[in-house]
Each structure stands twice: as C-alpha cells, then as structure tokens.
Short mmCIF file of C-alpha atoms in Angstrom, two decimals:
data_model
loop_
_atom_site.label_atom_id
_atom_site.label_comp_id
_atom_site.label_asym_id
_atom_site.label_seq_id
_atom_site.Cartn_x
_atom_site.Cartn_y
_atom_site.Cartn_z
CA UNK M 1 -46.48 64.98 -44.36
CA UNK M 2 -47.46 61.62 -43.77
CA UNK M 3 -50.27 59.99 -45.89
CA UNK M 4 -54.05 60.60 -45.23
CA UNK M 5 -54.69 57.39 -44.41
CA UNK M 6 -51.92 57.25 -41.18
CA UNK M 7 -53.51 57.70 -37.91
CA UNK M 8 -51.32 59.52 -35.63
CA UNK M 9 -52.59 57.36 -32.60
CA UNK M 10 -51.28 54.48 -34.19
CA UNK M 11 -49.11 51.94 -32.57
CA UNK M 12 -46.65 51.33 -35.34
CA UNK M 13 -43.16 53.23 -35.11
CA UNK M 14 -42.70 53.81 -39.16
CA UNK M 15 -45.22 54.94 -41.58
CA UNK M 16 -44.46 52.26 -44.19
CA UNK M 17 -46.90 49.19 -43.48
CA UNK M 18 -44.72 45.60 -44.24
CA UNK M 19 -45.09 44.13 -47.89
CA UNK M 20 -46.17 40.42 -47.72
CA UNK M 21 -46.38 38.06 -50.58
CA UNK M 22 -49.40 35.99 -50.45
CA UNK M 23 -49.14 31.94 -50.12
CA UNK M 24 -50.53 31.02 -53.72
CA UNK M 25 -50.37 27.28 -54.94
CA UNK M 26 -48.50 26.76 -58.23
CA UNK M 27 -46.87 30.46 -58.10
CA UNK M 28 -45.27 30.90 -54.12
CA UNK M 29 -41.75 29.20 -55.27
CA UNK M 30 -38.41 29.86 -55.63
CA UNK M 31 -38.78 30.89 -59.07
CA UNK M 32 -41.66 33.19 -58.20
CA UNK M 33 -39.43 34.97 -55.47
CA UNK M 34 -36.54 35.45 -57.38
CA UNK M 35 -38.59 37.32 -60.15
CA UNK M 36 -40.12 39.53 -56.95
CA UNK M 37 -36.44 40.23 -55.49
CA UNK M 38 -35.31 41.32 -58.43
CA UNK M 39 -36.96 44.27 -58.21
CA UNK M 40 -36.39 44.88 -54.36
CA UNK M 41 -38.55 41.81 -52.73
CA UNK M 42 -40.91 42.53 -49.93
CA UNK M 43 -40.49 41.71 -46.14
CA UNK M 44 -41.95 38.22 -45.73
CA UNK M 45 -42.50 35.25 -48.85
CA UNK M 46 -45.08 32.48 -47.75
CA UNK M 47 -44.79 29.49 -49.46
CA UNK M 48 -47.45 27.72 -51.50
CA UNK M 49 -49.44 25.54 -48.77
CA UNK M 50 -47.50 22.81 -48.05
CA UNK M 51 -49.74 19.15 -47.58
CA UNK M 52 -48.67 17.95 -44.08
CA UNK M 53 -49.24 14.53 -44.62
CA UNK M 54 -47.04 14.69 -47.63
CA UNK M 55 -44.39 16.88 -46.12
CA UNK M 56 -44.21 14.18 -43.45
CA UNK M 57 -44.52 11.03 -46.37
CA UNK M 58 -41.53 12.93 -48.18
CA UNK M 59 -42.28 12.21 -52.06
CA UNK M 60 -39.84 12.90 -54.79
CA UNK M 61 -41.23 16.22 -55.15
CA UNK M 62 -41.22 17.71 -51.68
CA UNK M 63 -37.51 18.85 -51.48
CA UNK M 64 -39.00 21.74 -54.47
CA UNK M 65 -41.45 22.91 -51.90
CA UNK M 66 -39.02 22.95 -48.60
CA UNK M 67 -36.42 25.30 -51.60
CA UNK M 68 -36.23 28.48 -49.27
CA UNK M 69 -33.55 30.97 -51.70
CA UNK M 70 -33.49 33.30 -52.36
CA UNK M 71 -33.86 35.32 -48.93
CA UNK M 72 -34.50 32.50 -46.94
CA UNK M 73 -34.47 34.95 -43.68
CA UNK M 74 -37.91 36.37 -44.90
CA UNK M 75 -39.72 32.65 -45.77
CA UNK M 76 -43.00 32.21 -43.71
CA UNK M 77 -43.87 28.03 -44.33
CA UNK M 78 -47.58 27.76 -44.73
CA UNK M 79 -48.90 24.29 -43.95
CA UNK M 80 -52.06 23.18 -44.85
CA UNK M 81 -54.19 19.62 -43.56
CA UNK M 82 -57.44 18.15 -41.85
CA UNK M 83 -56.12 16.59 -39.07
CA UNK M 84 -53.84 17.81 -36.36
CA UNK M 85 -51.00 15.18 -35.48
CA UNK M 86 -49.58 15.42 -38.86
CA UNK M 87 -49.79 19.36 -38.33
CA UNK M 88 -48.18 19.55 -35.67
CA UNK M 89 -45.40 17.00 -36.84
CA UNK M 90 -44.66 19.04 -40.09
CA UNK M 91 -44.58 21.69 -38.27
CA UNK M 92 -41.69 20.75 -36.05
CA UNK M 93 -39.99 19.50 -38.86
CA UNK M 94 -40.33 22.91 -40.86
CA UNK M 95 -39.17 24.95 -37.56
CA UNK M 96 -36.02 23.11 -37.82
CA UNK M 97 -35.33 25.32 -40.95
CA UNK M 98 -34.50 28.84 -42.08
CA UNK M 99 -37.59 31.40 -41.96
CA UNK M 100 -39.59 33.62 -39.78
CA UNK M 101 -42.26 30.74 -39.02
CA UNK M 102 -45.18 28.46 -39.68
CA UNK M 103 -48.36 29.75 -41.09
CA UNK M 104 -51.62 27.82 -40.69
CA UNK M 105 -54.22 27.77 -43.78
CA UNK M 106 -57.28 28.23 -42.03
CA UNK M 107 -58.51 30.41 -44.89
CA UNK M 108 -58.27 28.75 -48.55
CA UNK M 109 -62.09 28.13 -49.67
CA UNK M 110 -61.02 26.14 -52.73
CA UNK M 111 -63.76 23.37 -52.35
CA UNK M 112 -61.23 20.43 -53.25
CA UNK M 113 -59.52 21.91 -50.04
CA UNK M 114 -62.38 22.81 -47.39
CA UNK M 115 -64.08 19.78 -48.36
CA UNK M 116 -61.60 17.62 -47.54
CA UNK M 117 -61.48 19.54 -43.41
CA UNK M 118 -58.47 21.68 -44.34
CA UNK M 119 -58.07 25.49 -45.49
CA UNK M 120 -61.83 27.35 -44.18
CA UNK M 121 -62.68 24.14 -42.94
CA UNK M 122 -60.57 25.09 -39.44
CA UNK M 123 -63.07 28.06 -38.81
CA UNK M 124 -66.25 25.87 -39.44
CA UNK M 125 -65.31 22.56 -37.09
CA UNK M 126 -66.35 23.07 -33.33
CA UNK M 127 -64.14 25.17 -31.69
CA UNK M 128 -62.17 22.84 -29.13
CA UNK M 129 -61.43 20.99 -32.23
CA UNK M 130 -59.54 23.47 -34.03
CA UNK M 131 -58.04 24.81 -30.45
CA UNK M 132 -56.47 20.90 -29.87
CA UNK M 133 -54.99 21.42 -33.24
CA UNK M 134 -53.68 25.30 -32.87
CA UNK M 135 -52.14 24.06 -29.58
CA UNK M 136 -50.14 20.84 -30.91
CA UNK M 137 -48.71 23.31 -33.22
CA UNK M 138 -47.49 25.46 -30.54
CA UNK M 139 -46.20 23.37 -28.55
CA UNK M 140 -44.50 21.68 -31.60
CA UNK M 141 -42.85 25.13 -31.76
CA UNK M 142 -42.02 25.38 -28.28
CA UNK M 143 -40.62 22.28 -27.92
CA UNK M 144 -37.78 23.52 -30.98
CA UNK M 145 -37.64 26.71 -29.41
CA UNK M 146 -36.25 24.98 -25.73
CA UNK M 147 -33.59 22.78 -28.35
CA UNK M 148 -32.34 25.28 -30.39
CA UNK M 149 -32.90 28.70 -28.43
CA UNK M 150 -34.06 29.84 -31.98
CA UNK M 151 -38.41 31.14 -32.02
CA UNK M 152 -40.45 30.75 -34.74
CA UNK M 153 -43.70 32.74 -34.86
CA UNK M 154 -46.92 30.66 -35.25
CA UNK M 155 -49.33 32.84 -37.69
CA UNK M 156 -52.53 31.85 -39.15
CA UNK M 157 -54.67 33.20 -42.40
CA UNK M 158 -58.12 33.23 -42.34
CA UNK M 159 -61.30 34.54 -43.19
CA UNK M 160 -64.32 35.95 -41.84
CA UNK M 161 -65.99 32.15 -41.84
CA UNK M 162 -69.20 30.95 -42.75
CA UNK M 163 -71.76 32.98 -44.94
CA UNK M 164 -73.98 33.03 -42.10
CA UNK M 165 -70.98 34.27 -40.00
CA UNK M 166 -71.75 36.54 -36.72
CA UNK M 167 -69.17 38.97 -34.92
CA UNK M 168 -69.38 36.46 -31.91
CA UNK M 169 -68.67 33.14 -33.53
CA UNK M 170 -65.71 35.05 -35.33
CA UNK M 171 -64.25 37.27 -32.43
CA UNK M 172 -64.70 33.50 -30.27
CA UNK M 173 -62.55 31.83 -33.10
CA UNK M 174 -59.93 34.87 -33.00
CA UNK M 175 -59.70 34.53 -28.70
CA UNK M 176 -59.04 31.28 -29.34
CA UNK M 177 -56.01 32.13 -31.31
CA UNK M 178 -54.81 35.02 -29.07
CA UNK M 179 -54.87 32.68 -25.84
CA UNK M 180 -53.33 29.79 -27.51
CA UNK M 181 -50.23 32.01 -28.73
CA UNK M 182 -50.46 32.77 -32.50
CA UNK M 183 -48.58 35.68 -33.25
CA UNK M 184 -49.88 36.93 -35.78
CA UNK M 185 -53.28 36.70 -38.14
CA UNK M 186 -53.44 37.89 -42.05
CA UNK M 187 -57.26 38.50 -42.66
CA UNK M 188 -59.08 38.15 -45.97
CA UNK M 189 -61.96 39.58 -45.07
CA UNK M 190 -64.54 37.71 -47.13
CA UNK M 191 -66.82 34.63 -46.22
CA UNK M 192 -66.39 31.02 -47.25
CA UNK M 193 -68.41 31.69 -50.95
CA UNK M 194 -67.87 35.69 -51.48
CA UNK M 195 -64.89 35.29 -53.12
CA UNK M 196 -64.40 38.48 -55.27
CA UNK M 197 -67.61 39.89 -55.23
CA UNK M 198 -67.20 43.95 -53.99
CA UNK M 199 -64.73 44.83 -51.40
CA UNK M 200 -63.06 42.82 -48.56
CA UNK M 201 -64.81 44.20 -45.01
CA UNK M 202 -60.67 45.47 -44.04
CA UNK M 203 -62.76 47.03 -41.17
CA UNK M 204 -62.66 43.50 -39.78
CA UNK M 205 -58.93 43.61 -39.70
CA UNK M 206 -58.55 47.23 -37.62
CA UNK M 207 -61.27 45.63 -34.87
CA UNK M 208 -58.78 43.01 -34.49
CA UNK M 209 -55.93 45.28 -34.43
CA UNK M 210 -57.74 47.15 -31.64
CA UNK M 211 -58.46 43.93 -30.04
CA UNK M 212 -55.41 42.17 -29.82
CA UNK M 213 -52.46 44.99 -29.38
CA UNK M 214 -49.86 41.85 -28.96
CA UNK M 215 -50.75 40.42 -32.17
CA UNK M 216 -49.23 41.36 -35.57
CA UNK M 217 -52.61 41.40 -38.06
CA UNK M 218 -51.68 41.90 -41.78
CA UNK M 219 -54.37 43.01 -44.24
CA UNK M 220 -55.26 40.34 -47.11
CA UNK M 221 -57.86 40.88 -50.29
CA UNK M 222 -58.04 43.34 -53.40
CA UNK M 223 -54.86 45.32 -53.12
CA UNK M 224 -53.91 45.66 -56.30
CA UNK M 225 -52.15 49.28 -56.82
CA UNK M 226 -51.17 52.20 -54.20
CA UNK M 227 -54.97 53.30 -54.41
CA UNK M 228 -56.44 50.35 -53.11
CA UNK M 229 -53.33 49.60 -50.31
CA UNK M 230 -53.92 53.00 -48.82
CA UNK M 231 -58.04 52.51 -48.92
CA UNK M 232 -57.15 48.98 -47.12
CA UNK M 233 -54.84 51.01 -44.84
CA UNK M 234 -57.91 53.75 -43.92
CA UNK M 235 -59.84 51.27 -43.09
CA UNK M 236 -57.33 49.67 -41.07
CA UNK M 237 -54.66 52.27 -39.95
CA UNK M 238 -53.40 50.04 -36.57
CA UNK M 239 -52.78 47.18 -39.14
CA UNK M 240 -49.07 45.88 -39.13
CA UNK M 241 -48.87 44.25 -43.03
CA UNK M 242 -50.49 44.27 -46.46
CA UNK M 243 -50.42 40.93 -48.26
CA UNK M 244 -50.39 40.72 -52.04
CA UNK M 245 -51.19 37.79 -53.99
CA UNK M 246 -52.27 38.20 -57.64
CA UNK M 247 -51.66 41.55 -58.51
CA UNK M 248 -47.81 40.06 -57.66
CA UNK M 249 -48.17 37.82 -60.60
CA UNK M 250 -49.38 40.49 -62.62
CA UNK M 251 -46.88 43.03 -61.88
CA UNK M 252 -43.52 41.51 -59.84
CA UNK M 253 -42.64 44.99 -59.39
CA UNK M 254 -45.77 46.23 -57.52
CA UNK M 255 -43.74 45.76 -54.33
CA UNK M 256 -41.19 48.22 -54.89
CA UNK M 257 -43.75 50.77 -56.90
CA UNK M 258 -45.75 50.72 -53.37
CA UNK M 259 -42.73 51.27 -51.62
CA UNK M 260 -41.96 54.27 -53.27
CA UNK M 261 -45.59 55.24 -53.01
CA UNK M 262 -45.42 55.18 -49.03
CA UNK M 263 -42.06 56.62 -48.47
CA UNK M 264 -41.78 59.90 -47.36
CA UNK M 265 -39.13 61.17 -49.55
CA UNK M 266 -40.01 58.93 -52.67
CA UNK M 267 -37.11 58.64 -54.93
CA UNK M 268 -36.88 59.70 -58.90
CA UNK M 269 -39.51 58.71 -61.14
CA UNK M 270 -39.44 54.74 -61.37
CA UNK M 271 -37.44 53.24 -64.57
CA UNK M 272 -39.71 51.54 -67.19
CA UNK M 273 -39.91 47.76 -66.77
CA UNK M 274 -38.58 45.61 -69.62
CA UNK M 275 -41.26 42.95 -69.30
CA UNK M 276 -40.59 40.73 -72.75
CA UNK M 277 -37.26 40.25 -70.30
CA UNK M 278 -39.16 39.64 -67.13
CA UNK M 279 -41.01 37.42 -69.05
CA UNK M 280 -38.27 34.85 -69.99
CA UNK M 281 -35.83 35.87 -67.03
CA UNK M 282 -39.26 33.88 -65.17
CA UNK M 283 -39.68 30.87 -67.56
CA UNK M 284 -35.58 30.12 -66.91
CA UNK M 285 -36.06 30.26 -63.20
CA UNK M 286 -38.62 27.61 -63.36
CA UNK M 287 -36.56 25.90 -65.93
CA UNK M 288 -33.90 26.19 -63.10
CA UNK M 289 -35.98 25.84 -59.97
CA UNK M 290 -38.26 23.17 -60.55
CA UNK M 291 -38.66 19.71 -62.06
CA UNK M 292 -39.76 19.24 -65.39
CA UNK M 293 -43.02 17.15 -64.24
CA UNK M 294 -43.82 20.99 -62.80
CA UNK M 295 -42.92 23.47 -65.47
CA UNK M 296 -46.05 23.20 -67.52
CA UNK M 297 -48.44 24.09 -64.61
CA UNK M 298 -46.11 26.73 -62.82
CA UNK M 299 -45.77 28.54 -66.21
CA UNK M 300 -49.59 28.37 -67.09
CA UNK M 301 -49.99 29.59 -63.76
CA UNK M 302 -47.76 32.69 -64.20
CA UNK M 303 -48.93 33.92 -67.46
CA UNK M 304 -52.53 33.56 -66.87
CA UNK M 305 -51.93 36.23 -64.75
CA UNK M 306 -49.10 38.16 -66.00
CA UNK M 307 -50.80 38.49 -69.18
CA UNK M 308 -53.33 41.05 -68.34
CA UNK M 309 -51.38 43.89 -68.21
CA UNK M 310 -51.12 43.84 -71.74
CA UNK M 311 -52.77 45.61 -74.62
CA UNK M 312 -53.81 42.37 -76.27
CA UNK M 313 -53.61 40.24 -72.98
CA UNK M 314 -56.39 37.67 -73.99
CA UNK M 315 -54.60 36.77 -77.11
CA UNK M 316 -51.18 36.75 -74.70
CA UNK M 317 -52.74 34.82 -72.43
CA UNK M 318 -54.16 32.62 -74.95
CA UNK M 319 -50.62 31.45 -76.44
CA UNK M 320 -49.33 31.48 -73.44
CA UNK M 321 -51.73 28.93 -71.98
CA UNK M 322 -51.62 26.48 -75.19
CA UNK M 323 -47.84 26.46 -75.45
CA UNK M 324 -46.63 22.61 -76.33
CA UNK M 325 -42.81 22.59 -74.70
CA UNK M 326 -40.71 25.60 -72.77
CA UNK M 327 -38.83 26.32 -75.74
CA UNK M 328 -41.94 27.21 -77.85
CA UNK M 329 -42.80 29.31 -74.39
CA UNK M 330 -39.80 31.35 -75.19
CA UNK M 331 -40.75 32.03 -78.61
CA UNK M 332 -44.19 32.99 -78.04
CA UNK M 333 -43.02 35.94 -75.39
CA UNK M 334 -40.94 37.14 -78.18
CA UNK M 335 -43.85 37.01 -80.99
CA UNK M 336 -46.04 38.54 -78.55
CA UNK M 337 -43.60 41.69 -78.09
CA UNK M 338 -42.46 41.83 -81.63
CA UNK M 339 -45.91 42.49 -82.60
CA UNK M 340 -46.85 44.77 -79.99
CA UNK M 341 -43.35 46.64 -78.96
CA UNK M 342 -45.46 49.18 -77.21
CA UNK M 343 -46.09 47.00 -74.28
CA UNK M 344 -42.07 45.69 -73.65
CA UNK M 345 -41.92 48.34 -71.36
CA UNK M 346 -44.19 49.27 -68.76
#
C-alpha cells in the first residue's frame, strides 16, 4: 500500500520523494557530507553559498569551498551575490566542474545577507532587475553547455517574499523563473521575518507544482522526522524533493531512517547509531577537510546542533561550544558519553 499522503494522480513515477541536503553556511562541506554518506547519503548535497565576487577574486580559502568529494555526481553549487555580472561569471566558472548544477540564493533572510542585495533581497528588487540577472546566469550555462555538450540545471531557493507578500507579486516572480529557464525551485515557504514561527505554508509548493509541470519544485522548512516529511508531502503530493537542513546536523542519519520510512518493503529494524563515534569520526573530517583558520567555527557549528539529541544536550552543547583546541574537542565527546553511556547509542 502506498502511504496516505501519495496521490495516485501524481506525476512522479516512484513513491519515494528525493532526499536533498540543505545549503547551510559553516556546515554544507566536505566534512559534513562525508558524515551524511556514511550512513547512505541522499540524492543531491548543496554547498554552503558560495560569495561570487570571492569565488571570482579566488582567496586562499576558496579551493575548501569548490572541495566536491565525496559524491561529487550529486553536488548542486549554490552561489550567492547582489549584483549580476559576477553571478553570472561564477557561475560559468562553477559549470565547468563536477555536479548536477548551479543554485541561486534568492532565499537566505540573514540580514547581514539581504541587506547587502543578495539572498531574499532577489525577490524584493523590481522584477526586470532580478530577470537581467536570472538570464546572465542562463546563458552563462548555455554558453558551457554548446562547449562541452555537458547541461547543468539552473535551480533557485526561495521564499514566499516580503511580509506583505500577495499570490500575484509571488506567482509574477515564479513566471519569471519558468520563462527564463530555471529548472527547478526549492521553496521555504515562509516570509522574509517569519522565520520559525508555526508551520511553513508547503501548500505554496503543490500550487507551484500544479503550475509549472516542467519544473522540478522540492519542499524546504520544518522537516525534521518521517512525521513531518509526510505532512510536508500531503500538503504537497506533486512535489519532486524534500530538503533537510538542520535536523541533518542533528541526526546525519535522518536520511536513511526516512528512506526506510517511505519504502515499500522497509528493511529490518534500523541498527542503533554509535554517536560518541559519529561524533569524533566528524571532528577528524574537518581536521582533514578544512584549514585550521576554519575548524573552530565548522565544529561550533556542528555541535550546536548535534547536541540536542541528547539527554543533557545543553550541558553537551555547552562544552562543546567553549572547547579551547580540537584535541580538548575530542576529549570532551568522550567525557560527555562516559558520563551519560545511555545516549552513545541512539
């Protein structure tokens, strides 16, 4: 039987909607995937936005954001900026290597990032505006596409737009991305300042589903277990993808738990989770994956979240976040599961 949530009408050939992992800054690396794949992956990694004027300047610490392992068939490089040459420009650099696509941030509401015309900021400026800039990306594509004979799908992620948004001004900025040949859209459906407050309106994402049958739309905001994916997917059944972001951080395995939630014939009961060694397994990937100037913030990043699973997850959280050099990191992981051995395995 297939879930209650599938809709028999439904475009889609397979019940199983695709897995995404959300573009997060600080936790979207290399290290971050590897911890995911270890436990099966999902079907498509964005990267943590990627500046386009500093893709394009080429600092000493780019070459850690352009690290594509360790599926680098299943990257999707999200690029984020205010103006559209350099856009387009990193984008036609970034088609040139492996991955599914580009992704445009039209959706991050971070006010360090809107404020600056980047992220939300897209959906706000007059339309033509954003439309000159959607269309030098394309053709930035194209014009890779004619050299190499290889395509690489232009997708954006957005939001519903201003608080004071209206189902015109957002359907208009949507047509505008259907005619100039995005591929596909990942919805959070949320305004520029509602943030986490009560549910995402996923109804948004099925309208566009309905209106757009070319276009892949993936599902974005508070899907944190199999409950709340298969509530997204009832209010959404023609949707194509759900994307994850947090709840990834919190759990690496919730990928392959939903898996076996959607499958038809779902395997044995899953194996417990050793998470002291999931734990330190992630703080030698970053050790391994990224430059020392980054470890501190990637690993405060990780822990802040993966933290809260636990019995005593303030206090985890707490050491975790004051830790003075990786080493110490280490150790703390181990106190923390030496005095709560409960917890190791979840």
């Amino acid at each position: 039987m297939p879930p209650p949530w599938w809709n028999s009408s439904s475009r889609k050939s397979k019940l199983m909607p695709k897995l995404l992992c959300a573009p997060m800054a600080t936790l979207s690396h290399e290290a971050f995937r590897r911890t995911i794949e270890k436990f099966g992956g999902c079907d498509e990694y964005f990267t943590e936005m990627i500046n386009a004027p500093s893709l394009l300047n080429m600092g000493p610490f780019e070459k850690y954001y352009l690290m594509d392992g360790p599926v680098p068939e299943k990257i999707v490089w999200q690029l984020t900026g205010s103006s559209s040459s350099p856009l387009a420009k990193a984008a036609s650099l970034l088609s040139l290597k492996n991955g599914i696509g580009i992704d445009l941030n039209m959706g991050c509401s971070a006010p360090q990032i809107y404020k600056t015309g980047a992220g939300i900021a897209w959906m706000l400026k007059p339309l033509d505006e954003t439309r000159e800039m959607v269309r030098a990306v394309k053709d930035a594509l194209n014009e890779t596409e004619v050299k190499t004979g290889i395509h690489k799908r232009l997708s954006v992620k957005c939001r519903l737009g201003n608080d004071d948004f209206t189902d015109e001004s957002f359907f208009s900025f949507t047509d505008m991305l259907f005619e100039e040949g995005v591929e596909a859209v990942t919805l959070h459906p949320r305004t520029l300042k509602e943030k986490l407050r009560g549910w995402p309106r996923w109804e948004y994402a099925e309208k566009l589903s309905l209106r757009y049958p070319g276009m892949k739309i993936n599902v974005n905001g508070e899907i944190t277990d199999a409950k709340s994916a298969k509530k997204a997917m009832e209010k959404a059944p023609h949707a194509d993808g759900l994307m994850i972001g947090r709840m990834a951080a919190q759990k690496p395995w919730i990928f392959s738990t939903l898996k076996q939630e959607f499958s038809e014939s779902p395997e044995d009961e899953r194996k417990p989770v050793d998470a002291e060694q999931v734990a330190l397994d992630y703080i030698d990937l970053v050790e391994e994956f990224q430059p020392p100037e980054f470890h501190r913030t990637r690993l405060q990043r990780f822990f802040s979240y993966y933290c809260k699973t636990f019995t005593f997850g303030h206090y985890f959280q707490t050491q975790m976040l004051n830790y003075h050099s990786v080493e110490e990191c280490r150790e703390k992981v181990r106190d923390y599961f030496a005095k709560v051995p409960d917890d190791r395995f979840q």
